[in-house]
Coordinates of C-alpha atoms in Angstrom, one line a residue:
M1 CA 126.2 55.0 91.9
A2 CA 125.8 51.4 92.4
T3 CA 124.5 50.3 96.0
E4 CA 127.2 48.9 98.1
S5 CA 126.9 45.8 100.4
E6 CA 127.8 46.0 104.0
F7 CA 131.4 45.2 104.9
S8 CA 132.1 41.9 106.7
F9 CA 135.8 40.9 107.1
T10 CA 134.9 37.3 107.8
A11 CA 132.8 37.1 104.7
L12 CA 135.6 38.3 102.5
T13 CA 137.5 35.9 100.5
G14 CA 141.1 34.8 101.7
P15 CA 142.9 36.8 99.2
V16 CA 140.9 40.0 100.0
R17 CA 141.5 39.6 103.7
R18 CA 145.3 39.0 103.0
H19 CA 145.3 42.3 101.0
I20 CA 143.9 44.2 103.8
R21 CA 146.5 42.7 106.3
V22 CA 149.4 43.3 103.8
F23 CA 148.5 46.9 103.5
Q24 CA 148.0 47.2 107.3
V25 CA 151.6 46.0 108.1
H26 CA 152.8 48.4 105.3
Q27 CA 151.1 51.5 106.7
F28 CA 152.3 50.5 110.3
L29 CA 156.0 50.2 109.2
D30 CA 155.9 53.3 107.0
R31 CA 154.4 55.5 109.7
L32 CA 156.6 53.9 112.5
A33 CA 159.7 55.2 110.4
M34 CA 158.1 58.6 110.4
G35 CA 157.0 58.6 114.0
L36 CA 160.4 57.9 115.2
T37 CA 161.5 61.3 114.3
V38 CA 158.3 63.3 114.8
A39 CA 158.6 63.3 118.6
V40 CA 162.3 64.6 118.5
V41 CA 162.6 66.8 115.2
A42 CA 162.3 70.1 116.9
L43 CA 164.7 69.0 119.9
A44 CA 167.3 67.4 117.3
L45 CA 167.3 70.9 115.3
T46 CA 167.7 72.8 118.6
D47 CA 170.5 70.6 119.5
R48 CA 172.2 71.3 116.2
G49 CA 172.1 75.0 117.0
M50 CA 168.9 76.1 115.1
D51 CA 166.8 78.8 116.6
L52 CA 163.1 79.1 116.3
F53 CA 163.1 81.2 113.1
Q54 CA 165.5 78.8 111.3
I55 CA 163.3 75.8 112.4
S56 CA 160.1 77.7 110.9
L57 CA 162.0 78.2 107.8
L58 CA 163.1 74.5 107.5
F59 CA 159.4 73.5 107.9
G60 CA 158.6 76.1 105.3
V61 CA 161.0 74.4 102.9
Y62 CA 159.3 71.2 103.6
S63 CA 155.8 72.6 103.0
L64 CA 156.7 74.5 99.7
T65 CA 158.5 71.4 98.3
T66 CA 155.6 69.1 99.1
M67 CA 153.0 71.5 97.6
A68 CA 155.1 72.1 94.4
M69 CA 155.6 68.4 93.8
E70 CA 152.2 67.0 94.9
L71 CA 150.1 67.0 91.7
P72 CA 152.9 66.1 89.2
F73 CA 153.9 62.8 91.0
G74 CA 150.4 61.9 91.8
G75 CA 149.8 62.1 88.1
L76 CA 153.0 60.1 87.4
A77 CA 151.8 57.4 89.8
D78 CA 148.6 57.0 87.7
T79 CA 150.8 56.7 84.6
I80 CA 153.7 54.5 85.4
G81 CA 152.5 52.6 88.5
R82 CA 152.1 53.2 92.3
K83 CA 154.7 50.9 93.5
P84 CA 157.7 52.3 91.6
V85 CA 156.7 55.9 92.6
F86 CA 156.3 54.7 96.2
L87 CA 159.7 53.1 96.1
A88 CA 161.3 56.4 94.9
A89 CA 159.5 58.1 97.8
V90 CA 161.3 55.8 100.2
V91 CA 164.7 56.5 98.6
A92 CA 164.0 60.2 98.9
S93 CA 163.1 59.7 102.7
L94 CA 166.5 57.8 103.2
I95 CA 168.4 60.5 101.5
S96 CA 166.7 63.1 103.7
L97 CA 167.6 61.0 107.0
A98 CA 171.2 60.7 105.7
L99 CA 171.6 64.3 105.1
F100 CA 170.0 65.1 108.5
L101 CA 172.5 62.8 110.3
S102 CA 175.5 64.0 108.4
T103 CA 175.3 67.7 109.2
S104 CA 174.5 70.7 111.5
D105 CA 174.6 73.2 108.5
F106 CA 171.4 75.2 108.0
Y107 CA 171.5 74.9 104.1
V108 CA 172.3 71.1 104.2
L109 CA 169.5 70.6 106.7
A110 CA 167.1 72.8 104.3
L111 CA 168.0 70.2 101.6
S112 CA 167.2 67.5 103.8
F113 CA 163.8 69.0 104.6
A114 CA 163.3 69.5 100.8
F115 CA 163.9 65.7 100.3
I116 CA 161.2 65.2 103.0
G117 CA 158.8 67.1 101.1
F118 CA 159.8 65.3 97.9
G119 CA 159.2 62.1 99.5
R120 CA 155.9 63.2 101.0
A121 CA 154.7 64.4 97.4
L122 CA 155.8 61.0 96.0
R123 CA 154.0 59.1 98.7
S124 CA 150.6 60.9 98.3
G125 CA 148.1 58.9 96.5
T126 CA 150.2 55.9 95.5
L127 CA 149.7 52.8 97.6
D128 CA 146.4 54.1 99.0
A129 CA 145.1 54.2 95.3
W130 CA 146.7 50.7 94.7
F131 CA 144.8 49.4 97.9
V132 CA 141.4 50.7 97.0
E133 CA 141.7 49.6 93.4
T134 CA 142.8 46.0 94.2
F135 CA 140.0 45.9 96.9
K136 CA 137.4 47.1 94.6
A137 CA 138.4 44.6 91.8
A138 CA 138.4 41.7 94.3
A139 CA 135.5 42.8 96.3
P140 CA 133.1 44.4 93.8
N141 CA 130.2 46.5 95.4
V142 CA 131.5 46.0 98.9
D143 CA 131.8 49.2 101.1
V144 CA 135.5 50.0 101.2
Q145 CA 135.3 52.4 104.2
P146 CA 135.8 49.8 106.9
A147 CA 138.8 48.5 104.9
L148 CA 140.2 52.1 104.9
A149 CA 139.5 52.4 108.6
K150 CA 141.5 49.3 109.3
A151 CA 144.5 50.8 107.3
Q152 CA 144.0 54.1 109.0
W153 CA 144.2 52.4 112.3
A154 CA 147.5 50.7 111.4
N155 CA 148.8 54.1 110.1
A156 CA 148.0 55.9 113.3
T157 CA 149.3 53.1 115.4
G158 CA 152.5 53.2 113.6
L159 CA 152.8 56.9 114.4
A160 CA 152.0 56.5 118.1
V161 CA 154.5 53.7 118.6
G162 CA 157.1 55.6 116.6
A163 CA 156.5 58.7 118.8
V164 CA 156.9 56.7 121.9
L165 CA 160.2 55.0 120.7
G166 CA 161.4 58.2 119.2
G167 CA 161.2 59.9 122.7
L168 CA 162.6 56.8 124.6
L169 CA 165.6 55.9 122.4
P170 CA 167.6 59.0 123.2
D171 CA 167.2 58.5 126.9
L172 CA 168.4 54.8 126.5
F173 CA 171.2 55.1 124.1
G174 CA 172.0 58.9 123.9
G175 CA 175.1 58.2 126.0
V176 CA 176.5 55.9 123.5
A177 CA 175.6 58.4 120.7
E178 CA 177.5 61.2 122.5
R179 CA 180.7 59.0 122.9
L180 CA 180.5 58.6 119.1
R181 CA 180.3 62.3 118.8
F182 CA 176.7 62.3 117.5
S183 CA 173.6 64.0 119.0
I184 CA 171.5 61.9 121.5
Y185 CA 168.5 62.5 119.1
D186 CA 170.4 61.0 116.2
V187 CA 169.6 57.5 117.7
S188 CA 166.0 58.0 116.7
Y189 CA 166.9 59.0 113.3
A190 CA 169.2 56.0 112.9
A191 CA 166.3 53.8 114.0
S192 CA 164.1 55.5 111.4
V193 CA 166.8 54.7 108.7
A194 CA 166.6 51.0 109.7
V195 CA 162.9 50.9 109.7
M196 CA 162.8 52.8 106.3
L197 CA 165.0 50.2 104.8
G198 CA 162.5 47.4 106.0
V199 CA 159.8 49.4 104.4
F200 CA 161.7 49.4 101.1
V201 CA 162.3 45.7 101.2
Y202 CA 158.6 45.0 102.3
T203 CA 157.2 47.1 99.3
L204 CA 159.7 45.5 96.8
F205 CA 158.8 41.9 97.6
I206 CA 155.3 41.9 99.2
I207 CA 153.3 44.6 97.5
V208 CA 152.2 43.2 94.3
E209 CA 151.0 45.4 91.4
Q210 CA 150.6 44.7 87.7
P211 CA 153.9 45.9 86.2
R212 CA 153.8 48.8 83.9
P213 CA 156.7 49.5 81.4
L214 CA 159.6 51.3 83.1
T215 CA 162.0 51.9 80.2
P216 CA 163.4 55.4 79.6
Q217 CA 160.8 55.8 76.9
A218 CA 157.9 54.9 79.3
L219 CA 159.2 57.3 82.0
K220 CA 159.5 60.1 79.4
Q221 CA 155.9 59.4 78.2
G222 CA 154.9 59.2 81.9
F223 CA 156.3 62.7 82.7
S224 CA 155.0 64.1 79.5
A225 CA 151.4 62.9 80.3
V226 CA 151.5 64.5 83.7
P227 CA 150.3 68.0 82.7
L228 CA 147.3 66.3 80.8
V229 CA 146.6 64.0 83.7
I230 CA 146.6 67.2 86.1
K231 CA 144.3 69.1 83.8
D232 CA 141.9 66.2 83.6
A233 CA 142.0 65.7 87.4
G234 CA 141.3 69.6 87.7
L235 CA 138.5 69.4 85.3
L236 CA 137.0 66.4 87.1
A237 CA 137.0 68.4 90.4
L238 CA 135.4 71.3 88.7
K239 CA 132.8 69.5 86.8
H240 CA 131.9 67.0 89.5
P241 CA 129.9 69.0 92.0
A242 CA 130.4 66.4 94.8
L243 CA 134.3 66.5 94.4
S244 CA 134.3 70.2 94.4
V245 CA 132.2 70.6 97.5
L246 CA 134.0 68.0 99.4
L247 CA 137.5 69.5 98.6
A248 CA 136.3 72.8 99.6
A249 CA 134.9 71.4 103.0
L250 CA 138.3 69.7 103.5
A251 CA 140.2 72.9 103.2
F252 CA 137.9 74.5 105.7
F253 CA 138.3 71.6 108.0
L254 CA 142.2 71.8 107.9
M255 CA 142.0 75.6 108.4
A256 CA 140.2 74.9 111.7
T257 CA 142.0 71.9 113.0
N258 CA 145.6 72.3 111.9
P259 CA 146.2 75.3 114.2
V260 CA 145.2 73.2 117.1
E261 CA 147.3 70.2 116.1
V262 CA 150.4 72.4 115.7
I263 CA 150.0 74.8 118.6
W264 CA 148.7 72.6 121.4
P265 CA 152.0 71.8 122.9
T266 CA 152.8 75.3 123.5
H267 CA 149.6 75.9 125.2
A268 CA 149.6 72.7 127.3
K269 CA 153.2 72.9 128.5
P270 CA 152.7 76.0 131.0
M271 CA 150.0 73.8 132.6
L272 CA 152.6 71.2 133.6
E273 CA 155.3 71.2 136.2
E274 CA 158.6 72.1 134.5
G275 CA 160.5 69.0 135.7
Y276 CA 158.6 66.5 133.6
A277 CA 156.6 68.8 131.1
N278 CA 158.7 67.7 128.0
T279 CA 158.1 64.0 129.0
L280 CA 154.5 64.5 129.4
I281 CA 154.2 66.3 126.0
G282 CA 155.9 63.5 124.4
V283 CA 153.4 61.0 126.0
L284 CA 150.4 63.2 124.9
T285 CA 151.7 63.2 121.4
A286 CA 151.6 59.4 121.4
V287 CA 148.2 59.6 122.9
Y288 CA 147.0 61.9 120.3
F289 CA 148.2 59.3 117.6
F290 CA 146.4 56.4 119.4
S291 CA 143.3 58.4 119.8
I292 CA 143.3 59.0 116.0
A293 CA 143.7 55.4 115.5
F294 CA 140.9 54.5 117.9
G295 CA 138.6 57.0 116.2
A296 CA 139.5 55.4 112.9
S297 CA 138.5 51.9 114.3
L298 CA 135.1 53.4 115.4
S299 CA 134.4 55.1 112.1
P300 CA 132.6 52.0 110.5
Y301 CA 130.3 51.6 113.5
I302 CA 129.5 55.3 113.4
S303 CA 128.7 55.2 109.7
R304 CA 126.3 52.3 110.3
I305 CA 124.3 54.7 112.7
F306 CA 123.9 56.9 109.6
R307 CA 123.2 53.9 107.2
R308 CA 126.6 54.2 105.5
R309 CA 125.7 57.7 104.2
H310 CA 129.3 59.1 104.5
A311 CA 128.4 62.6 104.0
M312 CA 126.0 62.8 106.8
T313 CA 128.6 61.0 109.0
L314 CA 131.0 63.6 108.1
A315 CA 128.6 66.5 108.8
A316 CA 127.9 65.0 112.4
V317 CA 131.6 64.5 113.1
F318 CA 132.5 68.1 111.9
S319 CA 129.8 69.5 114.1
C320 CA 131.0 67.7 117.1
L321 CA 134.5 68.8 116.4
A322 CA 133.4 72.5 116.3
G323 CA 131.9 72.1 119.7
V324 CA 134.8 70.2 121.2
Q325 CA 137.3 72.5 119.8
I326 CA 135.6 75.4 121.7
A327 CA 135.5 73.2 124.8
L328 CA 139.2 72.6 124.4
A329 CA 140.0 76.4 124.2
L330 CA 138.2 76.8 127.5
Q331 CA 140.1 74.4 129.6
G332 CA 142.4 76.1 132.1
G333 CA 143.9 72.9 133.8
I334 CA 145.8 69.9 132.5
A335 CA 143.2 67.3 133.4
G336 CA 140.4 69.0 131.6
F337 CA 142.6 69.7 128.6
V338 CA 143.9 66.1 128.3
A339 CA 140.4 64.7 128.5
V340 CA 139.0 67.1 126.0
F341 CA 142.1 66.8 123.8
I342 CA 141.6 63.0 123.6
L343 CA 138.0 63.3 122.6
Y344 CA 139.1 65.9 119.9
S345 CA 141.7 63.5 118.5
V346 CA 139.3 60.5 118.4
L347 CA 137.0 62.8 116.4
L348 CA 139.8 63.5 113.9
G349 CA 140.3 59.8 113.4
V350 CA 136.6 59.2 112.8
S351 CA 136.6 62.0 110.2
E352 CA 139.2 60.5 107.8
T353 CA 137.6 57.5 106.3
P354 CA 134.2 58.9 105.4
A355 CA 135.8 61.7 103.4
S356 CA 138.1 59.2 101.7
S357 CA 135.1 56.8 100.8
I358 CA 133.2 59.7 99.2
L359 CA 136.3 60.7 97.3
H360 CA 137.1 57.0 96.0
K361 CA 133.4 56.8 94.8
C362 CA 133.7 59.8 92.7
V363 CA 137.0 59.0 91.0
E364 CA 138.1 56.4 88.3
D365 CA 141.1 54.3 88.7
R366 CA 143.1 56.2 86.1
Q367 CA 142.8 59.4 88.0
R368 CA 142.7 58.1 91.6
S369 CA 146.3 58.9 92.6
T370 CA 146.0 62.4 91.0
M371 CA 142.9 63.1 92.8
L372 CA 144.2 61.9 96.2
S373 CA 147.3 64.3 95.4
L374 CA 144.8 67.2 94.6
R375 CA 143.1 66.5 98.0
S376 CA 146.4 66.5 99.8
L377 CA 147.5 69.8 98.0
I378 CA 144.2 71.4 99.0
Q379 CA 144.3 70.4 102.5
Q380 CA 147.8 71.6 102.9
L381 CA 146.8 75.0 101.4
G382 CA 144.0 75.1 103.9
A383 CA 146.2 74.1 106.8
A384 CA 148.8 76.8 105.7
L385 CA 146.2 79.6 105.6
G386 CA 144.8 78.4 108.8
L387 CA 148.1 78.6 110.6
I388 CA 148.9 82.0 109.3
L389 CA 145.6 83.5 110.2
I390 CA 144.9 81.6 113.5
G391 CA 148.6 82.1 114.5
A392 CA 148.4 85.8 114.0
I393 CA 145.2 85.9 116.2
A394 CA 146.9 83.8 118.8
E395 CA 149.9 86.2 119.0
V396 CA 147.7 89.3 119.3
Y397 CA 145.1 87.8 121.6
S398 CA 145.6 84.2 122.9
T399 CA 145.6 80.7 121.8
P400 CA 142.1 79.9 123.3
T401 CA 140.7 82.8 121.4
A402 CA 142.3 81.8 118.1
W403 CA 140.9 78.3 118.5
M404 CA 137.4 79.6 119.2
V405 CA 137.6 81.8 116.0
S406 CA 138.9 78.9 113.9
A407 CA 136.0 76.7 114.9
I408 CA 134.0 79.0 112.6
F409 CA 135.7 77.3 109.7
L410 CA 134.4 74.0 111.0
V411 CA 130.9 75.4 110.9
V412 CA 131.5 76.4 107.1
A413 CA 132.8 73.0 106.5
V414 CA 129.4 71.5 108.1
I415 CA 127.3 73.7 105.7
L416 CA 129.3 72.5 102.6
I417 CA 128.9 68.8 103.6
G418 CA 125.3 69.3 104.1
I419 CA 125.2 70.6 100.5
L420 CA 127.4 67.6 99.5
A421 CA 124.9 65.1 101.2
K422 CA 122.1 66.5 99.1
R423 CA 124.0 66.2 95.9
L424 CA 125.1 62.6 96.7
A425 CA 121.5 61.6 97.5
V426 CA 120.5 62.9 94.0
E427 CA 123.2 61.0 92.2
I428 CA 122.1 57.7 94.0
E429 CA 118.6 58.3 92.9

């Protein structure tokens, strides 16, 4: 691998700086649209008469759809272009929102969640790949990790702002919605539709990609090439030791951390007084996203400590996460829980860009979207396995016990990243 020069935003050319800002704004708007519904989705489903089992089934539909579509559409993005596939993802998201707003029927809601998964699969590895490729072409041999950290900051900030607004809008305009015979939570979904339309327009006119043929014949060729692209990406992951180890480590990482990210509200709520518990859970959700964003902004500075050896950075962060996860499990009061949870969230943000930087170094442009989709698929599988296993332990014993057990997976991830660091050192030599 070629040695990369240190990133300096002021030293970059004007077009490269504009490229980073354009992507930051795009990521903020896209995640803002998603964040508007994140804070209220369970409440909105309950308001539509869904019980907890039905809500679980709906999220299962989302997960299964995403995993089934992840790789095929990542391969399609590599073939026909990132921008058109992302635009299709926005259309899928708009259909999902429209279906949700139109019904209280379980089966129509299931179709809505399927479209959410469809949109997620279409999004995965599209404009992220476009951003990295354009950056590398305009700023060759410049470390891309700080640029990715800037995008990650915008991403997490959009989610955080969306979560705050998503919880606030029903309180402000819920009465108007009820007079129109809508759910108070539909206000947040309507706002998401408006922002998502803005994302579509922004992508269409501001994101510039070298056009590729989009005739029916080109689309047919694109879909027919998908199996070969997937096969090549799978072989690349198997043949490239660094990629194989990285993907395995990320799977264990999600097995450990996803049960914390999903279960924490049910663990924290009993620590709060009933009168304002839901409000504080909403605020903590926003703090969680802001903390991830802050961690992403710290990531380049932490990487400098390890001389931009991203595998070493990742190993250190995973080690810290294991200790902090155990500390989180041991908290019995809300003040201690919040303090440790914020630290945990910051570390999650720090971990994102070193992993991405390693992956992008190992992949060629023609397979970048597919490999990002493969990464997402493996992470989702790890997350699902972790939820099933750790959820069962939490049900039989307790949530703190389950979190401490799942920290073992982070230890495994640290060991794998240590192996990865040695392999990357050999490749550089």
